[in-house]
Coordinates of C-alpha atoms and ligand atoms in Angstrom, one line a residue:
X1 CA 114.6 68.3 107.9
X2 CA 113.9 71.8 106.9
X3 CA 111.1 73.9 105.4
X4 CA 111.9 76.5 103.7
X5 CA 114.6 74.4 102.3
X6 CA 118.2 76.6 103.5
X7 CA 120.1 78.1 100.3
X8 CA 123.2 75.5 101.5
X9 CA 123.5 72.9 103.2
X10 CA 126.6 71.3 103.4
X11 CA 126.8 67.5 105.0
X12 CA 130.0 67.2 107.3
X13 CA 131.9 63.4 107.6
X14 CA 131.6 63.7 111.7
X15 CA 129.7 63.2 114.4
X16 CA 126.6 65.4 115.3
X17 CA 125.1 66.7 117.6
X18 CA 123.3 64.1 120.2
X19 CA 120.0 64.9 121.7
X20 CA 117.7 63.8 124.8
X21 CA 114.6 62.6 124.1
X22 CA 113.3 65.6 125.8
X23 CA 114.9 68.3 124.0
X24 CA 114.1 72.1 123.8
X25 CA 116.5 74.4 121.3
X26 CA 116.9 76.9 124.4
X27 CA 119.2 73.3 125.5
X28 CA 121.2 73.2 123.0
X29 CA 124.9 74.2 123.7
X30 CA 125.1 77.2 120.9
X31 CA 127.8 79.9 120.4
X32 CA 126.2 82.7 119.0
X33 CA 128.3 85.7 117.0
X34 CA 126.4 88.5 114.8
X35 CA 127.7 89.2 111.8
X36 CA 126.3 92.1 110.4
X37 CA 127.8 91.3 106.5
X38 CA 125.2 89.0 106.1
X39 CA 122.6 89.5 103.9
X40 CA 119.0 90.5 105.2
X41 CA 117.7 87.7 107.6
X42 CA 120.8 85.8 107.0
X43 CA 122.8 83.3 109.1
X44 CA 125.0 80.2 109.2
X45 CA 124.5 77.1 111.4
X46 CA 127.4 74.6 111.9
X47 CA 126.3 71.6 114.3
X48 CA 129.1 70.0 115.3
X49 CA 129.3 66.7 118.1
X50 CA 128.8 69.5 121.1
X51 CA 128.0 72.3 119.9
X52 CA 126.4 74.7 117.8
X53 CA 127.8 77.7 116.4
X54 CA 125.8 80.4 114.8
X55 CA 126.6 83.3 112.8
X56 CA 123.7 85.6 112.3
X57 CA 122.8 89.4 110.6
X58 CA 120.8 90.9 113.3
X59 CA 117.4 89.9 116.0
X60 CA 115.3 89.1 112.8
X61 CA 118.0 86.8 111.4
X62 CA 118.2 84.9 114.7
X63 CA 114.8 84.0 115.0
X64 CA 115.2 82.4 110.9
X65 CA 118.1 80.4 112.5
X66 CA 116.0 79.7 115.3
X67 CA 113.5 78.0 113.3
X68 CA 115.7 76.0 111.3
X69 CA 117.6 74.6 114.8
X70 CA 113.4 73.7 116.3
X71 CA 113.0 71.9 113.3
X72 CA 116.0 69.8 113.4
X73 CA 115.5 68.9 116.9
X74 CA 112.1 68.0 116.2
X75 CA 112.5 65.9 113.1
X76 CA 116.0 64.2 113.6
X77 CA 115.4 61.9 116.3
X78 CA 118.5 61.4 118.6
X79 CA 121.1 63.1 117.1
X80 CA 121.3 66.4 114.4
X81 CA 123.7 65.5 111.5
X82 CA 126.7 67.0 111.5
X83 CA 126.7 70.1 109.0
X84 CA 126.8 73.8 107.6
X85 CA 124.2 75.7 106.9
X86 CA 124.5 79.3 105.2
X87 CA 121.1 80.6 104.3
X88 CA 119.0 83.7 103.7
X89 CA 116.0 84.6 101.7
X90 CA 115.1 84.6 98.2
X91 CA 112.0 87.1 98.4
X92 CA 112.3 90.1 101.1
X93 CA 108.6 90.3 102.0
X94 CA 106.3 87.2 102.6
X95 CA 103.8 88.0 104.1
X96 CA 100.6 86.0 105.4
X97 CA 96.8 87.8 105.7
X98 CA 94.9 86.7 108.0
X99 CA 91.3 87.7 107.9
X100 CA 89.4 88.5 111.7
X101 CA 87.1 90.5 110.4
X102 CA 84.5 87.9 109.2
X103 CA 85.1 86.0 112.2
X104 CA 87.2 87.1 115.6
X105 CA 90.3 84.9 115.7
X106 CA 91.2 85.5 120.4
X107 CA 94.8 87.2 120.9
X108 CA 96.1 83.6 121.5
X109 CA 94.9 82.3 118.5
X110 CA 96.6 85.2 116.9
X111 CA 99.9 84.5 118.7
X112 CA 99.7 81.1 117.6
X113 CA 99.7 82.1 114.4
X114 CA 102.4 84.6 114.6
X115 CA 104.4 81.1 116.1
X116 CA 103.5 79.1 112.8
X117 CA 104.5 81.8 111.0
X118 CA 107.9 82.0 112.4
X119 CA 108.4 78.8 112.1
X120 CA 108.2 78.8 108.7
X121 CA 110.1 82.2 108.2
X122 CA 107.2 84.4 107.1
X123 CA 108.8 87.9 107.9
X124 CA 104.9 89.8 107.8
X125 CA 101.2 89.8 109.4
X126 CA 98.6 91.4 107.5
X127 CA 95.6 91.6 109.5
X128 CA 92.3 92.9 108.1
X129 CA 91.0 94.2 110.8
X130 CA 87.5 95.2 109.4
X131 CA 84.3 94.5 107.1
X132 CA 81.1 94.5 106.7
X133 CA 80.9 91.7 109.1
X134 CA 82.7 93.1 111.8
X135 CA 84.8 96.1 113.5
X136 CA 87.8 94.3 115.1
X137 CA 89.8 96.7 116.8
X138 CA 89.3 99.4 119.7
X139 CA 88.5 103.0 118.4
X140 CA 89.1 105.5 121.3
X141 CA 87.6 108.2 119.5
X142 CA 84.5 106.3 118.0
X143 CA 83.9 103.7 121.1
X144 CA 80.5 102.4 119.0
X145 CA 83.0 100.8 116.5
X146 CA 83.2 98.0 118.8
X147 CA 80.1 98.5 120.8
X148 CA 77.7 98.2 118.1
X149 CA 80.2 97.2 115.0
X150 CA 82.0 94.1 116.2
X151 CA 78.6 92.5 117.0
X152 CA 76.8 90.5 114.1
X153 CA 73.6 88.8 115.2
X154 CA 73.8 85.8 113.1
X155 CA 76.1 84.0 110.6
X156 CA 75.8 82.0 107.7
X157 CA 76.8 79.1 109.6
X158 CA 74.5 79.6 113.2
X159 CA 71.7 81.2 114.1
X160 CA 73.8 82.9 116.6
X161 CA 75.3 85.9 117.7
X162 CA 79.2 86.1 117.1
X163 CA 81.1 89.1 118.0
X164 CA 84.6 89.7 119.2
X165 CA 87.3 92.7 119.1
X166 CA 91.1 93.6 120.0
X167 CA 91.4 95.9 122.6
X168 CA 94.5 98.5 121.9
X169 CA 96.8 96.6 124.8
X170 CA 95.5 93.7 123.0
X171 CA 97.1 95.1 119.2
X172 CA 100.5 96.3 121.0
X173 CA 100.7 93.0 122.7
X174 CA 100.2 91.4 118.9
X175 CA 102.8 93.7 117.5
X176 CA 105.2 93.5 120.4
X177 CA 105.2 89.7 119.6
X178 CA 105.5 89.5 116.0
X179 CA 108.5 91.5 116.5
X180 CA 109.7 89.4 118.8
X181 CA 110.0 86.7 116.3
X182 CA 110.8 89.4 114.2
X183 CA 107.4 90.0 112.1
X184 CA 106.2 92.9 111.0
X185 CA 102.3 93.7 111.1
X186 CA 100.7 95.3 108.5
X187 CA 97.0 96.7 109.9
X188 CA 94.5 96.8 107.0
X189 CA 91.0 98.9 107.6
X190 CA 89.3 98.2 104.7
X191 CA 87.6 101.6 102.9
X192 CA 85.6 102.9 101.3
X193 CA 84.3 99.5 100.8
X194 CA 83.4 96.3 103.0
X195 CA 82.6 99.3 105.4
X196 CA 79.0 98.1 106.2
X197 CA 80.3 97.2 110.4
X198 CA 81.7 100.9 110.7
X199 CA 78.3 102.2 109.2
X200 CA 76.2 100.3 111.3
X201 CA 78.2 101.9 114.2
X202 CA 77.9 105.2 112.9
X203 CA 74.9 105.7 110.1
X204 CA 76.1 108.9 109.4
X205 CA 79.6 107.2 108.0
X206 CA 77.0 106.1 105.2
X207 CA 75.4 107.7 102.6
X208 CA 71.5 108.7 103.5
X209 CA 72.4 108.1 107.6
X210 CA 70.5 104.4 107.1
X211 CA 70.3 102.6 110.0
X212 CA 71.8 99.5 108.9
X213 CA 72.8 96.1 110.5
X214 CA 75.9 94.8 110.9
X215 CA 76.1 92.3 108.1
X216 CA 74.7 88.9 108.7
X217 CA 75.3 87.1 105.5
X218 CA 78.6 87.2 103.1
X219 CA 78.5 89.0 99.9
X220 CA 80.0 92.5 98.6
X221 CA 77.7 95.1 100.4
X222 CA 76.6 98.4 99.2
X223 CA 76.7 100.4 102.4
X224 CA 79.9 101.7 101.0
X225 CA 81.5 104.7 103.2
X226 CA 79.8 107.9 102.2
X227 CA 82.8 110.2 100.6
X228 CA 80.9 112.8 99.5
X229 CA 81.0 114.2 103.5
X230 CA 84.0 115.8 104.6
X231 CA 82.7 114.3 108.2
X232 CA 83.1 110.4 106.8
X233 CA 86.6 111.3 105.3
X234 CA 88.1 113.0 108.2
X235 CA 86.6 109.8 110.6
X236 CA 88.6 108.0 108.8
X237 CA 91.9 109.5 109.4
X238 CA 90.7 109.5 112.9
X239 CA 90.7 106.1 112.8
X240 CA 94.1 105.5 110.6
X241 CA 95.9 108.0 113.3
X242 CA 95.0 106.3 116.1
X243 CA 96.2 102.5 114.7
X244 CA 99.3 103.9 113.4
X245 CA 100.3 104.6 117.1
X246 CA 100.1 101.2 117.8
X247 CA 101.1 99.8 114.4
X248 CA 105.0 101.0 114.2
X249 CA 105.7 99.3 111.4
X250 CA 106.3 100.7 107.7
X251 CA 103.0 99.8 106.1
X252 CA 99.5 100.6 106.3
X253 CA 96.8 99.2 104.2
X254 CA 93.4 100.7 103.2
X255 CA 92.0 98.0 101.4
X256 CA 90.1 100.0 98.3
X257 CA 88.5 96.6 97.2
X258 CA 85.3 96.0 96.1
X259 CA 83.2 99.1 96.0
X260 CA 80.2 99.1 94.1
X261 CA 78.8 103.2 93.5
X262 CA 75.1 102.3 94.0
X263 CA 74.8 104.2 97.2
X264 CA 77.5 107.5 95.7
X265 CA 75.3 107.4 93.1
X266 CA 72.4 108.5 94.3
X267 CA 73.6 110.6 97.6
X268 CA 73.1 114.5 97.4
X269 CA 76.9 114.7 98.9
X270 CA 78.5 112.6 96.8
X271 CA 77.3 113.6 93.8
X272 CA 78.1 117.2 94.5
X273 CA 81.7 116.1 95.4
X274 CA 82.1 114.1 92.0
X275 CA 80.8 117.0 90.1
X276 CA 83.2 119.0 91.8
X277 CA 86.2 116.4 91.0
X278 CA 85.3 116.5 87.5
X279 CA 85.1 112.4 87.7
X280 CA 84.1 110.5 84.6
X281 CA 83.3 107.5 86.3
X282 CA 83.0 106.0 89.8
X283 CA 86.2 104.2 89.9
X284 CA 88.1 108.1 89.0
X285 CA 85.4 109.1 92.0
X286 CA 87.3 106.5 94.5
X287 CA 90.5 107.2 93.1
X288 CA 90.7 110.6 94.6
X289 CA 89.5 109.3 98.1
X290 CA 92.1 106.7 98.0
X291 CA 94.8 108.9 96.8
X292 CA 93.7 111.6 99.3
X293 CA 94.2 108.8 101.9
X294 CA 97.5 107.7 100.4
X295 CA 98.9 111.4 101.0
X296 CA 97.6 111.4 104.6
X297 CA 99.5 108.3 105.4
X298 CA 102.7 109.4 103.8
X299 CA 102.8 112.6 105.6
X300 CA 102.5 110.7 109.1
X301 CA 105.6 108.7 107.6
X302 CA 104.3 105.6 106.4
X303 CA 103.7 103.7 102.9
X304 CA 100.4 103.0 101.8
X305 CA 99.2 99.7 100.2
X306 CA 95.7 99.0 98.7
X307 CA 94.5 96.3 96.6
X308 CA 94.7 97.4 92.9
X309 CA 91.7 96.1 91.2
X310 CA 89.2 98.8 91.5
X311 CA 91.5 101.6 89.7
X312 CA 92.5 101.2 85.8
X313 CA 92.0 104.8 85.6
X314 CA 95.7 106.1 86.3
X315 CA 95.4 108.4 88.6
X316 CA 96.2 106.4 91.8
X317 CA 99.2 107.9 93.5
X318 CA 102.3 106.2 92.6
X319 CA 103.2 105.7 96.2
X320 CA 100.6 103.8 97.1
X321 CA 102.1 100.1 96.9
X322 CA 99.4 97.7 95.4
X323 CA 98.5 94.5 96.8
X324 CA 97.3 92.5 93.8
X325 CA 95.3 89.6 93.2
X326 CA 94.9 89.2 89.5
X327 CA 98.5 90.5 88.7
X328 CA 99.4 89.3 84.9
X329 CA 102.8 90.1 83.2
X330 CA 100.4 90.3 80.0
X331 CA 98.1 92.4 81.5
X332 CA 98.4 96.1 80.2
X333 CA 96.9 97.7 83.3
X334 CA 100.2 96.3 85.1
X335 CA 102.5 97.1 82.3
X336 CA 101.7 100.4 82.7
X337 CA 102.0 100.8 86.3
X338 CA 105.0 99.2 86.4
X339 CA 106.2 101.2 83.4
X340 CA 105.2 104.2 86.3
X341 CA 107.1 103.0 89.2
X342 CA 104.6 101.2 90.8
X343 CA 105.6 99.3 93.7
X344 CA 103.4 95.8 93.9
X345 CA 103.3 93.1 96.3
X346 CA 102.0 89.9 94.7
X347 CA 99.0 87.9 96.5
X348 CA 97.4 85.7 93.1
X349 CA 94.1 84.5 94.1
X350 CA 95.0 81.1 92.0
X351 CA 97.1 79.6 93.8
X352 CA 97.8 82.1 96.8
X353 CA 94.6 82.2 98.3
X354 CA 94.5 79.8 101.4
X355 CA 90.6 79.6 101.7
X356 CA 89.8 78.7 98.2
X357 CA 89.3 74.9 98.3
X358 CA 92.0 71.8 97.5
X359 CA 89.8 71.3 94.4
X360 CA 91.3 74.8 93.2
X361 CA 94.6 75.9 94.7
X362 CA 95.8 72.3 95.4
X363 CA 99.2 71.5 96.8
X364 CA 101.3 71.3 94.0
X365 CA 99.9 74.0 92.0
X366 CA 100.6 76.2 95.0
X367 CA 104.2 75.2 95.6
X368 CA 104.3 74.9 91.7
X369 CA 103.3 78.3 91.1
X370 CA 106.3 81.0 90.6
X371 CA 106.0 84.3 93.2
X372 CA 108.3 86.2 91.4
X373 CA 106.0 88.7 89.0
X374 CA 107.4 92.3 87.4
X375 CA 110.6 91.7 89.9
X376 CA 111.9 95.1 89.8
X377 CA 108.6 96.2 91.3
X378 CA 108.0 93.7 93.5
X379 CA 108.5 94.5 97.2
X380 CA 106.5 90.9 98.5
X381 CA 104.3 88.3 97.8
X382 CA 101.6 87.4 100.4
X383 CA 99.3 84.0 100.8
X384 CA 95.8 85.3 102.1
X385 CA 93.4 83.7 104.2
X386 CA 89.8 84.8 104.1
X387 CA 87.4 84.3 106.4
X388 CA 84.1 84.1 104.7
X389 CA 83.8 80.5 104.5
X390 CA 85.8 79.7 107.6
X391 CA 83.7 79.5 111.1
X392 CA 85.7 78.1 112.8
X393 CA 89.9 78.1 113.9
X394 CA 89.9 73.8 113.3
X395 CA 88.7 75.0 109.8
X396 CA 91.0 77.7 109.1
X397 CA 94.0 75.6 110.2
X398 CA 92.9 72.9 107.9
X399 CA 93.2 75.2 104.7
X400 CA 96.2 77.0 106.2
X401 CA 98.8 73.6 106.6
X402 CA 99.9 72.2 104.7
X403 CA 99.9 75.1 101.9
X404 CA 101.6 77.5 104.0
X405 CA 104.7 75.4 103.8
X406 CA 104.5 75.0 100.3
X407 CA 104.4 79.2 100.3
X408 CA 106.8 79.5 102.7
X409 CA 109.7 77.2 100.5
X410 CA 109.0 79.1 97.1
X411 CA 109.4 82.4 98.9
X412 CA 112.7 81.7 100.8
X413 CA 114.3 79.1 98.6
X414 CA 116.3 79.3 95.2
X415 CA 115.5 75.6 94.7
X416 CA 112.5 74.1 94.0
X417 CA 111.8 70.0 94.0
X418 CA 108.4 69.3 94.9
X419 CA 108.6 65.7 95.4
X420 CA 111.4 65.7 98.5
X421 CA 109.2 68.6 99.5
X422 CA 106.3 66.3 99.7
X423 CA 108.7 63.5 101.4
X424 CA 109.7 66.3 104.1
X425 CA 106.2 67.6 104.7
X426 CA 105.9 63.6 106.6
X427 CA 108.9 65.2 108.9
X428 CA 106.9 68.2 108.9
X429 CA 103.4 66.6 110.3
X430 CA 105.0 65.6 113.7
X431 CA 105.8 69.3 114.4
X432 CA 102.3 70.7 113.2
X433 CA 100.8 67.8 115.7
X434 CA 102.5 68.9 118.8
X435 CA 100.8 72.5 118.0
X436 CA 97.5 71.0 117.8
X437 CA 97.1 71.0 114.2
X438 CA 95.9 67.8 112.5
X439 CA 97.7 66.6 109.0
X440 CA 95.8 67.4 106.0
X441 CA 95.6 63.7 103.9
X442 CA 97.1 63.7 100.5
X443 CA 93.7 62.7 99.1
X444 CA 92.3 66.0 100.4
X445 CA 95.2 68.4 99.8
X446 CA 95.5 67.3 96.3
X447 CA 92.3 65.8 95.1
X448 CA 91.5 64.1 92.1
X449 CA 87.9 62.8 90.7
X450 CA 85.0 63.4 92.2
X451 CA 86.7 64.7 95.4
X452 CA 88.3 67.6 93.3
X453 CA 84.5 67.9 91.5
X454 CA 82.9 68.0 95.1
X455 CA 85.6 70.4 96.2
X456 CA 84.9 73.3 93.5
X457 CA 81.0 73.1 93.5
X458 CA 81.4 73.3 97.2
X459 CA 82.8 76.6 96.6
X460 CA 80.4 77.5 93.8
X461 CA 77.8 77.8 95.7
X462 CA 79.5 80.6 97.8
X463 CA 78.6 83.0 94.8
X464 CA 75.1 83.2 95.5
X465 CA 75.8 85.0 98.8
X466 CA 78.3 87.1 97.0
X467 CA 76.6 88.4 94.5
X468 CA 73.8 88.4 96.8
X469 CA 70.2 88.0 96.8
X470 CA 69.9 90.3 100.0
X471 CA 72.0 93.2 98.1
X472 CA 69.5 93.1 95.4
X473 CA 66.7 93.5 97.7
X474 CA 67.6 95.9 99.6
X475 CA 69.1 97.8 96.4
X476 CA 65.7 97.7 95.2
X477 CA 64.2 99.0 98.3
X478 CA 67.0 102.2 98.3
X479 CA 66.2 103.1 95.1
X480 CA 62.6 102.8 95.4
X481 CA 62.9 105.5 98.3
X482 CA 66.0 108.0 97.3
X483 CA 66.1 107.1 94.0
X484 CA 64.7 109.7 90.9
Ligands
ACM501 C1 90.0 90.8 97.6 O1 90.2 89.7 97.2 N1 88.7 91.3 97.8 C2 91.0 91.7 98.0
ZN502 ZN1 77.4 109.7 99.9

């Protein structure tokens, strides 16, 4: 029936409520009151023989009901069984990342998504809107951003160009949808690091003013933002000003992932900066940039987030929420930022990572995995989908269902039974079908023997673009040139 599985449901001896063949929930006879005593996104569905009655917090909590109502009328047949349903959410955040940066996902794909999404009563949309790969969204202020930066000549897949971006009436169109099935967008542009589009754009972003290409090939790249200049720094703003306009939610994320210092440290700029910061290391040296962005975002009245992994050193403002991948109750990084007030949102590369393969983050290790890390901290968990790997929608879709639903129960629901899950997820394939997307086969989606074997050296292989033979040319060549 449903996924997330509701809090309560409670089976009624009567008679339901009968449906047509052709059956849309805007036809269902429904008697809708709010009742604004019910927790967040919480509502209560009784079906009875004719009619529905629905009790619900606020917008947001209708659309949850919404969803629950679409999938009974798509997975009951003729008639909905009569009952009560009283249900709201175990997590308050879940969240879903969708990467268009490596490759353009159209508007309509992205509305799609936003549908799926709500279906399966994810409440956020993180979008990461940039990398080295691409520049995604319109910059009025720096119009080469998308000129030049959303252009990449090739990909690992084709010997083809690929390019694509969001105009600004594209984003507000985005955002005024997700709230409409009340989602909140969370805009990520990805700094100081995975930069490499934006410098392209703009050489003088960089360090040295290189003329550099918009990445062709994956892999961390080293034409890192140059934060040595105040010019790079106050681009940037620019650029976060402009998008939080348009992105009225709470959050904005500035990534702060993978930055290698090869380029900081040889510039003349930066390294009179991180003399003048008194850094002891590279990662202190990003720390202030990130923190000095963190301040900028809270005085135009939002929260920061950034991804945490980069910055053991303990001097990242505490108001910067971090989005975490490797998060670890026995870690002691986390201890101690917890210990600090940190606020964390939880995104664990094992399972939670959509694009790493079956072989890896299988089915039931996803939906067996438990979301709830640090609690007192936590303000979300998010499942992530990165592009890298993924050329194609058909291919993303694949790796997104059916893992999202396993994400979406353990974030909503106090219980947790994976094998009526599995039964359900049957139910569950008739909806996904009439949306285009084609069930993934139990023998994929939780592999054993040489399936599971093919499945992770498939995604071994990816490492040799990410460490990245072309970086360690070109490195060579840079240091050859500016180097002492
Ligand atoms: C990340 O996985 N690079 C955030
Ligand atoms: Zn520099």
């Amino acid at each position: 029936m449903i996924i997330p599985r509701p809090q309560k449901i409670n089976l009624l001896n009567e008679k339901g409520y009968s449906i047509d063949s052709i059956f849309d929930i805007e036809d269902l006879a429904c008697n809708e009151i709010q009742d604004t005593t019910l927790p967040n996104e919480g509502y209560i569905l009784a079906i009875k023989e004719n009619m529905v009655e629905l009790k619900y917090k606020d917008h947001i909590a209708k659309e949850r009901a919404k969803a629950s109502l679409t999938q009974l009328v798509k997975t009951c047949g003729q008639e909905i069984p009569a009952m009560i349903i009283e249900d709201a959410p175990k997590i308050q955040m879940r969240a879903y990342m969708l990467d268009v940066a490596r490759y353009f996902f159209s508007v309509e794909e992205v509305l799609k998504q936003i549908d799926y999404l709500a279906l399966y009563k994810f409440n956020t949309l993180h979008l990461h809107l940039n990398d080295d790969q691409g520049w995604r969204v319109e910059i009025k202020a720096f119009p080469k951003l998308t000129e030049i930066g959303s252009i990449r000549r090739r990909t690992l897949f084709r010997l083809k160009e690929h390019k694509g971006y969001y105009t600004q009436d594209d984003l507000r169109k985005i955002v005024d949808y997700a709230h409409s099935k009340g989602i909140r967008v969370i805009p990520e542009i990805d700094v100081p690091g995975h930069f490499q589009s934006a410098v392209a754009s703009y050489p003088e972003f960089g360090c040295f003013n290189r003329n550099v290409r918009v990445a062709e090939n994956f892999g961390v790249k080293f034409d890192v933002a140059c934060i040595g200049k105040e010019n790079t720094v106050d681009a940037i703003k620019t650029i976060i000003k402009e998008l939080m306009s348009i992105f009225t939610d709470e959050y904005f994320h500035i990534g702060g992932d993978e930055v290698p210092s090869q380029r900081w440290e040889l510039c003349p700029h930066c390294k009179q900066k991180y003399l003048a910061l008194g850094c002891k290391n590279y990662n202190e040296f990003q720390a202030h940039f990130m923190n000095e962005l963190g301040a900028f975002i809270i005085n135009n009245g939002k929260t920061p987030i950034m991804w945490n992994e980069s910055n053991p050193t303990g001097i990242i403002d505490e108001r910067i929420v971090w989005e975490c991948w490797d998060i670890d109750y026995n870690n002691e990084k986390f201890q101690k930022e917890i210990a600090r007030g940190r606020k964390i949102i939880n995104a664990k590369t094992e399972p939670y990572y959509l694009d790493l393969p079956y072989g890896i983050n299988n089915l039931k290790r996803v939906y067996d995995y438990e979301p709830l890390v640090f609690e007192e901290n936590l303000i979300g968990v998010e499942t992530c989908l990165w592009g890298e790997l993924l050329p194609n929608v058909k291919t993303a879709r694949k790796k997104t269902f059916p893992r999202l639903l396993a994400v979406a129960e353990r974030l909503w629901s106090n219980e947790k039974d994976y094998f009526s899950f599995e039964q359900e997820l049957i139910q569950h394939n008739k909806i996904l079908e009439t949306f285009g997307v084609k069930p993934t086969p139990k023998w994929l989606y939780n592999p054993t023997g040489i399936v599971k074997i093919f499945s992770k050296l498939w995604w071994a292989r990816r490492v040799l673009y990410w460490a990245g033979l072309p970086n360690i040319i070109t490195n060579a060549k840079i240091k050859k040139k500016y180097g002492r």
